[in-house]
Coordinates of C-alpha atoms in Angstrom, one line a residue:
M1 CA -15.8 -7.3 26.0
N2 CA -16.0 -6.6 22.6
G3 CA -15.8 -2.8 21.5
F4 CA -19.1 -2.6 19.8
H5 CA -20.9 -0.1 21.4
S6 CA -23.5 2.5 19.9
Q7 CA -26.6 4.4 20.3
A8 CA -28.4 1.5 19.2
A9 CA -27.4 -0.4 22.3
V10 CA -27.9 2.6 24.6
D11 CA -31.5 2.4 23.3
A12 CA -32.4 -0.8 23.7
G13 CA -31.5 -0.6 27.4
E14 CA -33.6 2.3 27.7
G15 CA -35.9 1.9 30.8
S16 CA -33.6 -0.7 31.8
A17 CA -30.8 1.1 34.2
P18 CA -30.9 1.3 38.0
W19 CA -32.5 4.6 39.5
I20 CA -28.8 6.2 39.9
V21 CA -28.2 6.2 36.2
H22 CA -31.5 7.9 35.6
F23 CA -30.8 10.1 37.9
G24 CA -27.4 11.0 36.6
R25 CA -29.0 11.2 32.9
Q26 CA -31.6 14.2 34.4
M27 CA -29.0 16.2 36.2
P28 CA -27.4 19.1 34.4
W29 CA -23.7 19.0 32.5
L30 CA -21.7 20.5 35.5
A31 CA -23.6 19.0 38.2
R32 CA -22.8 15.6 36.6
R33 CA -19.1 16.5 36.1
G34 CA -19.1 17.3 40.1
L35 CA -21.1 13.9 41.2
A36 CA -18.5 12.0 39.1
M37 CA -15.3 14.0 41.2
L38 CA -17.3 13.2 44.3
I39 CA -17.4 10.0 43.9
L40 CA -13.4 9.2 42.2
L41 CA -12.6 11.9 45.1
P42 CA -12.6 8.9 47.8
I43 CA -11.6 6.3 45.6
F44 CA -8.1 8.0 44.8
V45 CA -7.4 8.5 48.5
G46 CA -8.5 5.2 49.0
T47 CA -6.2 3.7 46.0
F48 CA -3.3 6.0 47.3
Y49 CA -3.5 4.7 51.0
V50 CA -3.5 1.1 50.0
S51 CA -0.7 1.6 47.4
H52 CA 1.3 2.5 50.9
Y53 CA -0.4 -0.1 52.9
L54 CA 1.0 -2.8 50.9
R55 CA 4.4 -1.2 50.2
F56 CA 5.2 -1.1 53.8
E57 CA 3.4 -4.2 54.8
G58 CA 0.6 -2.8 56.4
Q59 CA 3.2 -1.4 59.0
L60 CA 2.3 2.4 58.5
G61 CA 3.7 4.3 61.5
P62 CA 3.8 8.0 62.3
R63 CA 6.6 8.8 59.5
E64 CA 4.8 6.7 56.6
M65 CA 1.6 8.5 57.6
W66 CA 3.1 11.9 57.1
R67 CA 4.5 10.9 53.9
F68 CA 0.9 9.9 53.0
W69 CA -0.9 12.7 54.0
S70 CA 1.6 15.1 52.6
A71 CA 1.4 13.7 49.0
V72 CA -2.1 12.6 48.8
E73 CA -3.9 15.9 48.1
A74 CA -1.0 16.6 44.7
A75 CA -1.9 12.8 43.7
V76 CA -5.9 13.4 44.2
L77 CA -5.7 16.8 42.1
I78 CA -3.9 15.8 39.6
K79 CA -5.9 12.6 38.8
L80 CA -9.0 14.8 38.3
V81 CA -7.1 17.2 36.1
V82 CA -6.0 14.3 34.4
F83 CA -9.1 12.0 34.5
A84 CA -11.2 15.6 33.1
W85 CA -8.9 16.1 30.3
F86 CA -9.6 12.5 29.3
G87 CA -13.2 12.8 28.9
L88 CA -13.8 10.1 31.8
L89 CA -15.6 11.8 34.2
R90 CA -18.5 11.9 31.6
G91 CA -20.1 8.5 30.4
W92 CA -20.4 6.5 33.4
A93 CA -23.9 5.5 32.6
R94 CA -22.4 3.9 29.4
F95 CA -21.6 0.7 28.6
V96 CA -17.8 -0.3 29.5
T97 CA -15.7 -1.0 26.4
F98 CA -12.5 -2.1 25.9
D99 CA -11.4 1.4 24.2
D100 CA -12.7 2.8 27.5
I101 CA -10.3 0.5 29.4
I102 CA -7.5 1.9 27.2
T103 CA -7.9 5.5 27.9
L104 CA -8.3 4.8 31.5
V105 CA -4.6 3.0 31.3
E106 CA -3.2 6.0 29.6
A107 CA -5.1 8.1 32.0
V108 CA -4.1 6.9 34.8
T109 CA -0.2 6.6 33.3
V110 CA 0.2 9.6 32.9
S111 CA -1.3 10.9 36.2
I112 CA 1.6 8.8 37.8
V113 CA 4.2 10.4 36.0
L114 CA 2.9 13.7 36.9
M115 CA 2.9 13.0 40.1
V116 CA 6.3 11.5 40.0
L117 CA 7.8 14.5 38.5
V118 CA 5.6 17.1 41.3
E119 CA 6.8 15.1 44.0
R120 CA 10.6 15.2 42.8
L121 CA 10.3 19.1 41.7
F122 CA 8.3 20.2 44.7
L123 CA 8.1 17.7 47.5
A124 CA 11.9 16.6 47.6
N125 CA 12.0 16.7 51.3
R126 CA 9.4 14.2 51.4
P127 CA 10.2 11.7 49.3
T128 CA 7.8 9.1 48.1
P129 CA 8.9 5.4 47.4
R130 CA 8.8 4.9 44.1
A131 CA 6.9 1.4 44.1
V132 CA 4.2 3.7 46.2
F133 CA 3.6 5.4 42.5
L134 CA 3.3 1.7 40.5
L135 CA 1.2 0.3 43.5
D136 CA -1.0 3.2 42.9
W137 CA -0.9 2.7 39.1
G138 CA -2.2 -0.6 39.2
T139 CA -4.7 0.0 41.9
T140 CA -6.7 2.7 40.5
I141 CA -6.6 0.8 37.3
V142 CA -8.0 -2.2 39.0
V143 CA -10.4 -0.1 40.8
V144 CA -11.8 2.2 38.5
A145 CA -12.4 -0.1 35.8
G146 CA -14.1 -2.4 38.1
L147 CA -16.5 -0.1 39.2
R148 CA -17.6 0.8 35.4
G149 CA -17.7 -2.7 35.4
L150 CA -20.3 -2.9 38.2
L151 CA -22.1 -0.4 36.4
R152 CA -22.9 -1.8 33.2
V153 CA -23.5 -5.5 35.3
I154 CA -26.0 -3.3 37.0
Q155 CA -27.6 -1.9 34.0
E156 CA -27.7 -5.4 31.8
R157 CA -29.1 -7.2 35.3
S158 CA -30.8 -4.9 37.0
L159 CA -34.4 -6.9 36.0
P160 CA -35.5 -8.4 38.6
L161 CA -35.7 -11.9 38.7
F162 CA -39.1 -12.6 39.1
L163 CA -40.3 -10.1 36.0
L164 CA -38.7 -13.4 33.8
G165 CA -42.0 -15.3 34.3
D166 CA -43.7 -12.3 31.9
K167 CA -41.0 -12.7 29.5
Q168 CA -41.1 -15.3 26.5
P169 CA -38.1 -17.7 26.5
T170 CA -36.0 -17.8 23.4
L171 CA -33.0 -19.6 21.8
I172 CA -31.1 -17.0 19.5
V173 CA -29.1 -18.5 16.9
G174 CA -26.1 -17.4 15.8
A175 CA -22.6 -16.6 18.2
N176 CA -21.3 -13.5 16.5
P177 CA -21.3 -9.9 16.6
S178 CA -24.7 -9.6 15.6
G179 CA -25.8 -12.5 18.3
E180 CA -23.6 -10.8 21.4
A181 CA -25.5 -7.0 20.7
L182 CA -28.6 -9.1 20.9
V183 CA -28.2 -10.5 23.6
R184 CA -27.2 -8.2 25.6
A185 CA -30.2 -5.6 24.5
I186 CA -32.4 -8.2 24.9
Q187 CA -31.5 -9.2 28.2
G188 CA -30.8 -5.7 29.1
S189 CA -34.2 -4.0 28.3
R190 CA -37.3 -4.2 30.1
R191 CA -39.1 -3.7 27.3
S192 CA -38.4 -7.3 25.4
A193 CA -40.8 -9.4 25.2
Y194 CA -38.1 -12.2 25.3
H195 CA -35.5 -14.0 27.7
V196 CA -32.6 -15.5 26.2
A197 CA -32.6 -18.9 27.4
G198 CA -29.2 -20.0 25.3
V199 CA -27.7 -19.2 22.3
I200 CA -27.0 -21.9 19.0
D201 CA -24.3 -21.8 16.8
V202 CA -23.4 -24.2 13.5
D203 CA -20.0 -24.2 15.2
R204 CA -19.7 -26.9 18.1
R205 CA -16.8 -26.0 19.1
R206 CA -18.3 -22.7 20.8
I207 CA -20.4 -25.1 22.6
G208 CA -19.8 -24.5 26.1
T209 CA -18.8 -20.7 25.7
R210 CA -20.6 -18.0 26.5
I211 CA -21.5 -14.7 24.7
G212 CA -23.0 -11.7 26.2
G213 CA -22.9 -13.4 29.9
V214 CA -25.3 -16.4 27.6
R215 CA -23.9 -19.8 27.4
V216 CA -23.9 -21.5 23.8
I217 CA -25.7 -24.8 24.7
G218 CA -26.0 -26.3 20.9
G219 CA -25.5 -27.2 17.3
L220 CA -28.1 -26.3 14.6
E221 CA -29.2 -29.8 14.8
D222 CA -29.8 -29.5 18.3
A223 CA -32.2 -26.2 17.7
C224 CA -35.6 -27.9 18.3
P225 CA -34.5 -30.5 20.8
L226 CA -33.3 -27.4 23.0
A227 CA -36.5 -25.3 22.3
L228 CA -38.6 -28.0 23.6
R229 CA -36.5 -28.4 26.5
H230 CA -36.7 -25.3 27.6
G231 CA -40.2 -23.7 26.5
V232 CA -39.1 -21.7 23.9
A233 CA -42.2 -20.9 21.6
E234 CA -40.2 -19.0 19.0
V235 CA -36.3 -19.2 17.6
L236 CA -34.8 -16.1 17.0
I237 CA -32.3 -16.2 14.0
V238 CA -29.5 -13.3 14.0
G239 CA -29.8 -11.9 10.2
D240 CA -26.2 -12.8 9.4
A241 CA -25.7 -16.3 11.4
L242 CA -27.3 -18.7 8.2
S243 CA -27.1 -19.2 4.6
G244 CA -30.4 -20.1 2.6
K245 CA -30.3 -23.9 2.9
Q246 CA -29.6 -23.8 7.0
V247 CA -32.6 -21.4 7.2
R248 CA -35.0 -24.1 4.9
Q249 CA -33.8 -26.7 7.4
L250 CA -34.6 -25.0 10.5
V251 CA -37.9 -23.8 9.3
D252 CA -39.1 -27.3 8.2
E253 CA -37.9 -28.8 11.1
A254 CA -39.5 -26.0 13.5
Q255 CA -42.7 -26.3 11.9
R256 CA -43.3 -29.9 12.2
Q257 CA -42.4 -29.3 16.5
S258 CA -45.0 -26.3 16.2
I259 CA -42.3 -23.5 17.0
G260 CA -41.8 -20.0 15.7
V261 CA -38.8 -18.9 13.5
K262 CA -38.0 -15.1 13.3
V263 CA -35.2 -13.1 12.1
L264 CA -33.3 -10.1 14.4
P265 CA -31.6 -7.5 12.7
S266 CA -27.6 -8.3 10.7
Y267 CA -24.8 -7.0 11.9
Q268 CA -25.2 -4.2 8.7
Q269 CA -28.3 -3.3 10.1
L270 CA -27.1 -2.9 13.6
I271 CA -24.5 -0.4 12.9
H272 CA -26.2 1.4 11.1
G273 CA -29.0 1.6 12.3
T274 CA -31.3 1.9 15.6
V275 CA -31.6 -1.3 17.0
V276 CA -35.3 -2.6 18.0
I277 CA -36.1 -5.8 19.5
R278 CA -38.6 -6.6 17.0
P279 CA -38.4 -9.8 15.4
R280 CA -39.7 -10.0 11.7
P281 CA -40.9 -13.2 10.1
V282 CA -38.6 -15.6 8.0
A283 CA -38.8 -13.8 4.3
I284 CA -38.6 -16.3 1.2
D285 CA -35.1 -14.2 0.9
D286 CA -33.8 -15.6 4.2
L287 CA -34.5 -19.0 2.7
L288 CA -32.3 -18.3 -0.4
R289 CA -29.8 -16.4 0.8
R290 CA -26.2 -17.3 0.5
E291 CA -22.6 -16.5 1.9
P292 CA -22.2 -12.6 1.3
V293 CA -20.2 -11.6 -1.7
E294 CA -17.0 -9.9 -0.8
L295 CA -16.1 -7.3 -3.4
E296 CA -12.6 -6.0 -3.8
M297 CA -13.2 -2.5 -2.4
S298 CA -10.1 -0.9 -3.5
S299 CA -9.8 -2.0 -7.0
L300 CA -13.7 -0.8 -7.3
R301 CA -13.1 2.1 -6.0
Q302 CA -9.8 3.3 -7.9
W303 CA -12.0 2.1 -11.0
L304 CA -15.3 4.2 -10.5
E305 CA -14.1 6.7 -8.1
G306 CA -14.5 10.3 -9.7
R307 CA -15.6 9.2 -12.6
T308 CA -18.6 9.6 -14.8
L309 CA -20.7 6.7 -15.0
L310 CA -23.8 5.8 -17.0
V311 CA -26.3 3.3 -16.7
T312 CA -29.1 2.2 -19.4
G313 CA -31.9 1.3 -17.9
S314 CA -31.6 2.6 -14.8
A315 CA -35.2 2.6 -13.8
G316 CA -35.6 -1.0 -13.6
S317 CA -35.1 -3.1 -11.0
I318 CA -31.0 -4.5 -11.9
G319 CA -30.9 -0.6 -13.7
S320 CA -31.6 1.0 -10.0
E321 CA -30.1 -1.1 -7.9
I322 CA -26.5 -0.2 -9.9
C323 CA -26.7 3.2 -9.4
R324 CA -27.5 2.9 -5.7
Q325 CA -24.3 0.8 -5.5
L326 CA -22.4 3.2 -7.7
L327 CA -22.9 6.0 -5.8
G328 CA -21.3 4.6 -2.7
F329 CA -17.9 4.8 -4.7
K330 CA -18.5 8.6 -5.1
P331 CA -18.4 9.1 -8.9
K332 CA -17.6 12.6 -10.4
R333 CA -21.4 12.3 -11.8
L334 CA -23.9 9.4 -12.2
V335 CA -26.1 9.5 -15.9
L336 CA -29.6 8.0 -15.4
V337 CA -30.8 6.6 -19.0
D338 CA -34.3 5.4 -19.3
R339 CA -37.6 6.1 -21.3
S340 CA -39.8 5.8 -18.0
E341 CA -40.9 9.0 -16.5
T342 CA -42.5 7.6 -13.1
G343 CA -39.2 5.1 -13.1
Q344 CA -36.7 7.8 -13.3
F345 CA -38.4 10.5 -10.9
F346 CA -38.9 8.1 -8.2
L347 CA -35.2 6.8 -8.4
E348 CA -33.8 10.2 -8.6
R349 CA -35.8 11.3 -5.4
Q350 CA -34.6 8.2 -3.7
L351 CA -30.8 9.1 -4.9
R352 CA -30.6 12.3 -4.0
K353 CA -31.8 11.8 -0.4
R354 CA -29.5 9.2 0.2
M355 CA -26.4 11.5 -1.0
P356 CA -28.1 14.9 -1.5
E357 CA -24.2 16.0 -2.6
A358 CA -24.1 13.6 -5.5
Q359 CA -23.6 14.9 -9.0
I360 CA -26.8 13.1 -10.7
Q361 CA -27.9 13.8 -14.2
V362 CA -31.4 12.3 -15.2
C363 CA -31.9 11.8 -18.9
M364 CA -34.8 10.9 -20.8
A365 CA -33.8 8.6 -23.8
D366 CA -35.1 5.5 -26.0
I367 CA -31.5 3.7 -26.6
L368 CA -33.2 3.2 -30.2
D369 CA -32.6 6.8 -30.9
R370 CA -29.7 7.2 -32.0
R371 CA -29.3 10.7 -32.1
R372 CA -30.7 11.3 -28.6
I373 CA -28.1 8.7 -27.1
A374 CA -25.1 10.2 -29.1
A375 CA -25.8 13.4 -28.1
I376 CA -26.2 12.4 -24.4
L377 CA -22.9 10.6 -24.6
R378 CA -21.3 13.8 -26.3
E379 CA -22.8 16.0 -23.4
Q380 CA -21.9 13.3 -20.4
R381 CA -18.7 11.9 -21.9
P382 CA -19.1 9.0 -19.5
Q383 CA -15.9 6.9 -19.0
I384 CA -17.8 3.8 -18.1
V385 CA -21.2 2.6 -19.1
F386 CA -23.5 -0.3 -17.6
H387 CA -25.8 -1.3 -20.1
A388 CA -28.9 -2.8 -18.4
A389 CA -31.9 -1.8 -20.9
A390 CA -33.6 -4.8 -22.2
Y391 CA -37.3 -6.6 -22.4
K392 CA -36.8 -9.5 -20.0
H393 CA -40.4 -10.9 -20.1
V394 CA -39.7 -14.4 -21.9
P395 CA -43.2 -15.5 -22.7
L396 CA -44.5 -11.7 -24.1
M397 CA -41.7 -12.0 -26.5
E398 CA -42.6 -14.8 -28.1
S399 CA -45.2 -13.4 -30.0
H400 CA -43.7 -10.0 -30.4
A401 CA -40.0 -11.1 -31.7
G402 CA -39.7 -8.2 -34.0
E403 CA -39.7 -5.7 -30.7
A404 CA -37.6 -7.9 -28.8
V405 CA -34.9 -7.8 -31.9
K406 CA -35.3 -4.4 -31.8
N407 CA -34.7 -3.5 -27.8
I408 CA -32.4 -6.0 -27.2
V409 CA -30.0 -6.4 -30.3
S410 CA -30.8 -3.4 -31.9
A411 CA -30.1 -1.2 -29.0
T412 CA -27.1 -3.0 -27.7
R413 CA -25.8 -2.3 -31.5
R414 CA -25.9 1.4 -31.3
L415 CA -24.9 2.1 -28.1
A416 CA -21.5 -0.4 -28.6
D417 CA -20.8 1.2 -31.6
L418 CA -21.4 5.3 -30.3
A419 CA -19.3 4.5 -27.1
P420 CA -15.7 3.9 -28.3
D421 CA -16.9 7.4 -30.7
H422 CA -17.5 9.1 -27.4
G423 CA -14.5 8.3 -25.0
V424 CA -16.1 5.4 -23.2
E425 CA -13.3 3.3 -21.3
S426 CA -15.4 0.4 -20.2
F427 CA -18.6 -1.0 -21.8
V428 CA -20.6 -3.5 -19.5
M429 CA -23.6 -5.6 -21.0
I430 CA -26.2 -7.1 -18.7
S431 CA -27.0 -10.5 -19.9
T432 CA -28.7 -13.3 -18.4
D433 CA -28.0 -17.6 -18.3
K434 CA -31.5 -17.7 -20.8
A435 CA -28.9 -16.8 -23.4
V436 CA -27.2 -20.4 -22.5
N437 CA -28.6 -23.2 -25.0
P438 CA -31.0 -20.5 -25.8
T439 CA -35.1 -21.7 -26.2
S440 CA -36.8 -18.2 -26.2
V441 CA -36.6 -14.8 -28.4
M442 CA -35.2 -13.2 -25.2
G443 CA -32.8 -15.5 -24.7
A444 CA -31.2 -15.7 -28.4
C445 CA -31.9 -12.0 -28.6
K446 CA -29.5 -11.6 -25.6
R447 CA -27.5 -14.4 -27.4
A448 CA -27.1 -12.4 -30.3
A449 CA -26.2 -9.3 -28.4
E450 CA -23.4 -10.7 -26.4
M451 CA -22.0 -12.3 -29.8
Y452 CA -22.3 -8.2 -31.3
V453 CA -20.8 -7.0 -28.3
Q454 CA -18.0 -9.7 -27.7
S455 CA -17.1 -9.0 -31.7
L456 CA -15.9 -5.4 -30.8
A457 CA -13.2 -7.0 -29.1
G458 CA -10.0 -5.6 -30.1
T459 CA -11.3 -2.8 -32.2
S460 CA -10.7 0.5 -30.2
A461 CA -9.4 1.5 -27.2
C462 CA -13.3 0.6 -25.2
R463 CA -13.1 -2.7 -23.5
F464 CA -16.3 -4.8 -24.3
M465 CA -17.4 -7.0 -21.3
T466 CA -20.8 -9.2 -21.2
V467 CA -21.9 -10.2 -17.6
R468 CA -24.7 -13.1 -17.7
F469 CA -26.4 -13.5 -14.0
G470 CA -29.6 -15.6 -13.2
N471 CA -33.5 -15.2 -12.3
V472 CA -33.4 -11.7 -9.8
L473 CA -35.0 -12.0 -6.9
D474 CA -38.3 -9.9 -6.3
S475 CA -37.4 -7.8 -9.3
A476 CA -40.5 -6.6 -11.2
G477 CA -42.9 -9.0 -12.6
S478 CA -40.8 -11.6 -11.4
V479 CA -41.9 -15.0 -9.6
V480 CA -41.9 -14.1 -6.0
P481 CA -44.3 -11.2 -6.5
V482 CA -46.6 -12.6 -8.6
F483 CA -46.9 -15.9 -5.8
R484 CA -47.2 -13.0 -3.4
Q485 CA -50.2 -11.8 -5.3
Q486 CA -52.1 -14.7 -6.0
I487 CA -51.1 -15.9 -2.3
A488 CA -53.0 -12.6 -1.0
A489 CA -55.8 -13.4 -3.6
G490 CA -56.1 -16.8 -1.5
G491 CA -55.2 -19.1 -4.5
P492 CA -54.2 -20.8 -6.3
V493 CA -50.6 -20.3 -6.9
T494 CA -49.9 -21.4 -10.4
V495 CA -46.8 -23.5 -11.3
T496 CA -45.8 -24.2 -14.9
D497 CA -44.2 -27.5 -14.0
P498 CA -43.5 -29.8 -10.7
R499 CA -39.7 -30.1 -12.1
M500 CA -38.6 -26.8 -13.1
E501 CA -35.7 -25.1 -11.6
R502 CA -34.2 -22.0 -11.7
F503 CA -30.8 -19.8 -10.4
F504 CA -31.8 -16.9 -8.0
M505 CA -30.0 -13.7 -6.7
T506 CA -30.9 -11.1 -4.7
I507 CA -31.0 -7.4 -6.5
P508 CA -28.5 -6.0 -4.2
E509 CA -25.8 -9.2 -5.0
A510 CA -26.7 -9.5 -8.7
A511 CA -25.8 -5.5 -9.0
R512 CA -22.7 -5.9 -6.9
L513 CA -21.0 -8.9 -8.6
V514 CA -21.8 -6.8 -12.0
I515 CA -19.8 -3.9 -11.2
Q516 CA -17.1 -6.5 -9.4
A517 CA -17.4 -8.0 -13.0
G518 CA -16.6 -5.0 -14.7
V519 CA -13.2 -4.8 -12.7
I520 CA -12.3 -8.1 -13.3
G521 CA -13.6 -8.7 -17.2
N522 CA -11.1 -8.5 -20.4
D523 CA -11.7 -6.7 -23.5
G524 CA -14.4 -9.6 -25.2
E525 CA -15.0 -11.6 -22.4
I526 CA -18.2 -13.3 -21.0
L527 CA -18.3 -13.4 -17.5
L528 CA -20.9 -15.5 -15.5
L529 CA -21.9 -15.1 -12.1
D530 CA -22.3 -17.7 -9.4
M531 CA -25.6 -18.6 -9.0
G532 CA -25.1 -21.0 -6.0
E533 CA -27.7 -24.1 -6.3
P534 CA -31.3 -24.5 -8.4
V535 CA -34.7 -23.9 -6.9
R536 CA -37.5 -26.2 -7.7
I537 CA -40.1 -23.3 -8.5
I538 CA -43.0 -25.4 -6.7
D539 CA -40.8 -25.7 -3.6
L540 CA -40.4 -21.8 -3.3
A541 CA -44.2 -21.6 -4.1
A542 CA -44.7 -23.9 -1.1
D543 CA -41.9 -22.0 1.0
M544 CA -44.0 -18.4 0.5
I545 CA -47.3 -20.5 1.5
R546 CA -46.0 -21.6 4.6
L547 CA -43.9 -18.1 5.1
S548 CA -47.4 -15.9 5.1
G549 CA -48.8 -18.5 7.9
L550 CA -51.2 -21.0 5.6
R551 CA -50.6 -24.4 4.4
V552 CA -50.7 -26.5 1.3
R553 CA -53.5 -27.3 -0.1
D554 CA -55.8 -26.9 2.9
D555 CA -55.7 -23.0 2.8
I556 CA -54.1 -22.4 -1.1
E557 CA -53.4 -24.9 -3.5
I558 CA -50.6 -25.4 -5.8
E559 CA -51.9 -26.1 -9.7
I560 CA -49.7 -26.8 -12.6
S561 CA -50.3 -24.5 -15.4
G562 CA -47.9 -26.5 -18.1
L563 CA -45.0 -24.7 -19.6
R564 CA -45.6 -21.5 -21.4
P565 CA -44.2 -20.0 -24.5
G566 CA -40.3 -19.7 -24.7
E567 CA -39.5 -21.6 -21.1
K568 CA -37.3 -24.8 -20.4
L569 CA -37.6 -26.8 -17.4
Y570 CA -33.6 -26.0 -16.8
E571 CA -31.6 -23.1 -17.2
E572 CA -28.0 -24.3 -17.8
L573 CA -24.9 -22.9 -17.1
H574 CA -22.9 -23.9 -20.1
A575 CA -23.3 -23.3 -23.9
E576 CA -22.1 -25.4 -26.7
G577 CA -18.4 -25.2 -26.6
E578 CA -18.1 -23.1 -24.1
T579 CA -16.0 -23.7 -20.8
H580 CA -15.3 -21.7 -17.6
V581 CA -12.1 -19.8 -16.6
P582 CA -12.0 -19.3 -12.9
T583 CA -11.0 -15.8 -12.2
R584 CA -9.4 -14.0 -9.1
H585 CA -12.8 -13.7 -7.4
P586 CA -14.5 -16.9 -6.4
K587 CA -18.4 -15.5 -7.3
I588 CA -16.9 -14.9 -11.1
V589 CA -15.9 -16.7 -14.1
I590 CA -14.9 -16.9 -17.6
A591 CA -17.4 -18.4 -19.9
D592 CA -14.7 -19.0 -22.5
S593 CA -15.8 -20.0 -26.3
K594 CA -14.5 -19.3 -30.0
H595 CA -15.0 -15.6 -30.8
R596 CA -16.6 -15.9 -33.8
D597 CA -16.2 -13.5 -37.2
P598 CA -16.7 -10.0 -36.4
H599 CA -17.6 -9.0 -39.9
A600 CA -19.6 -11.9 -40.3
V601 CA -21.6 -11.0 -36.7
R602 CA -22.0 -7.6 -38.6
R603 CA -23.3 -8.8 -41.3
A604 CA -25.8 -10.7 -39.3
V605 CA -27.0 -8.6 -36.9
E606 CA -27.8 -5.5 -39.6
H607 CA -29.5 -8.3 -41.6
L608 CA -31.5 -9.1 -38.7
E609 CA -32.4 -5.5 -37.7
R610 CA -33.5 -4.4 -41.4
L611 CA -36.2 -8.3 -40.8
A612 CA -37.5 -7.0 -37.7
D613 CA -40.5 -4.9 -39.0
E614 CA -41.5 -8.6 -41.1
P615 CA -43.8 -11.3 -39.9
Q616 CA -42.6 -13.3 -37.5
A617 CA -41.6 -16.1 -39.0
V618 CA -39.5 -14.5 -41.2
V619 CA -37.5 -12.7 -38.2
L620 CA -37.4 -16.3 -36.1
D621 CA -35.4 -18.0 -39.2
S622 CA -33.0 -14.7 -39.7
L623 CA -32.7 -14.8 -36.1
R624 CA -31.6 -18.8 -36.0
R625 CA -29.5 -18.1 -38.7
L626 CA -27.1 -15.7 -36.6
V627 CA -27.9 -17.7 -33.0
S628 CA -27.1 -21.7 -34.4
E629 CA -27.7 -22.9 -30.3
Y630 CA -31.1 -21.5 -30.7
V631 CA -33.8 -24.4 -30.6
P632 CA -37.5 -23.5 -29.4
P633 CA -38.6 -25.8 -26.5
Q634 CA -41.2 -27.5 -28.8
E635 CA -38.6 -28.5 -31.6
R636 CA -36.1 -29.5 -28.7
A637 CA -38.9 -31.3 -27.3
G638 CA -39.2 -33.3 -30.7
Q639 CA -35.8 -34.0 -30.9
T640 CA -35.8 -35.7 -27.8
R641 CA -38.4 -37.9 -28.9
A642 CA -36.7 -39.1 -32.1
A643 CA -33.6 -39.7 -30.5
A644 CA -35.6 -41.8 -28.1

């Protein structure tokens, strides 16, 4: 039996335990201990007698019985006292685990040692053969462990078989710790609407084994045929059992067979909260899920614990998640910098509720206000800065190039220039894959900011790094909430082009990898996060419509609206002249490129800033001079036609 047991498992089985367990739970504390002693008393007498019987091969004459009766009182009393000391008189209504068995072995061993000592010191005239004590040790462990195991079986299997007709047969996908805990919780709960007909797993080597007493009956490709054979209307996926691609495949096949698919809690949810057997529908982040990101916890803790950390753009989707992740590493102080009053208000409340003892300093400020930012750095003295503040909406920035230059390029330059003067040791800038061969103002401004941060390498003791990643799933204003609103309004769902593809990351995944990259990166490096396989936006729209219980075309139309200003069909991972160099983390690579002359970069950036309030055409011309790879999409299309 595995060692996982929690309040969740107890709660899930509530109402399913036999009457004797319910009766025991209602008794006062002292009465429960007394009841446990009354149960163990005949067991200890019996095991001691059986030990004598086995030692003397069933030939118990008057002399042997005299020895038995002379020592049995001391043996039983010692066992009861030791069992009470080890806490084995309580918890009999709880599930027995491997740890309980270890404790039982320890208690019985101590009891036998004490019995030998007492027998030699006080009962020397009535010696008991040593083989009796050895036999009593093994017999007591087997009988007591067996009794507790029987109580667990009674708790889990007390549901009368004739009631199974009222329960819906289901298949659970995932023969892992989460799957086992959920199988036991479902099987042991009268309130559950499900009866587990079998378990499915992606590893076919597990077929034929059992998990939580239920047989693993097939692989992932067998899920729908087995569901039809067993009359299963809904298949339940354990939250951490499948990748996003596997979830999509199962959902697509199940829909063709009119079989429902729902998701159960993951292992992390199980160990952090109470299990409720209430499956939820498959969500869009289930379909885009990738392998969980493993972090270098020891190096991260060493880098972050006990230090002052500052996050700009803290009220944004990425900035706020970085703040939540950083709190888990117990910083000395976490400084939140943003100009959004409402966003800062709610973020502070959330963080203080999560970790009341943490030192959180909320600073209202605009990154462009140099005097205010300098004052914050001087007062707070952060050792590490995560710079996440920036505009992010591509089409909007196409019409406001000067504002994009101010908010992205100027803000980054001013903050980066101030950092070394105020003792900042590490500066991590958050960038985007749109900075790779940019076709938009926003992407070109991000690339300009990258170039400036990179140019500062080696100029001070501060370590300057840049981290790029793709679209963040379900962030404010991103495609997922827009599609969700359009579906709720009855459609249509608008897609700019059927060929458009994007890389997606979840918000927590992006934040974790940004922090991890901060540990790995060296001065002047641009780090790129592994974003998996690109997803066609039209497929994403169709998935969201289906997951809402609707049908594409019949219920919700998908309309093609055409590319918006600054957009391109495919995001790219390589800029011109860049190569990717692996790091020690499998999800992070270095975008290696030639460093430009830092003095030339500074002059070009300062010139661009001076023109920020000039007409749009002037700003764009200066931006193109700085970021030579920046080609607006209409010009790129013209180049493609000319080449053809």
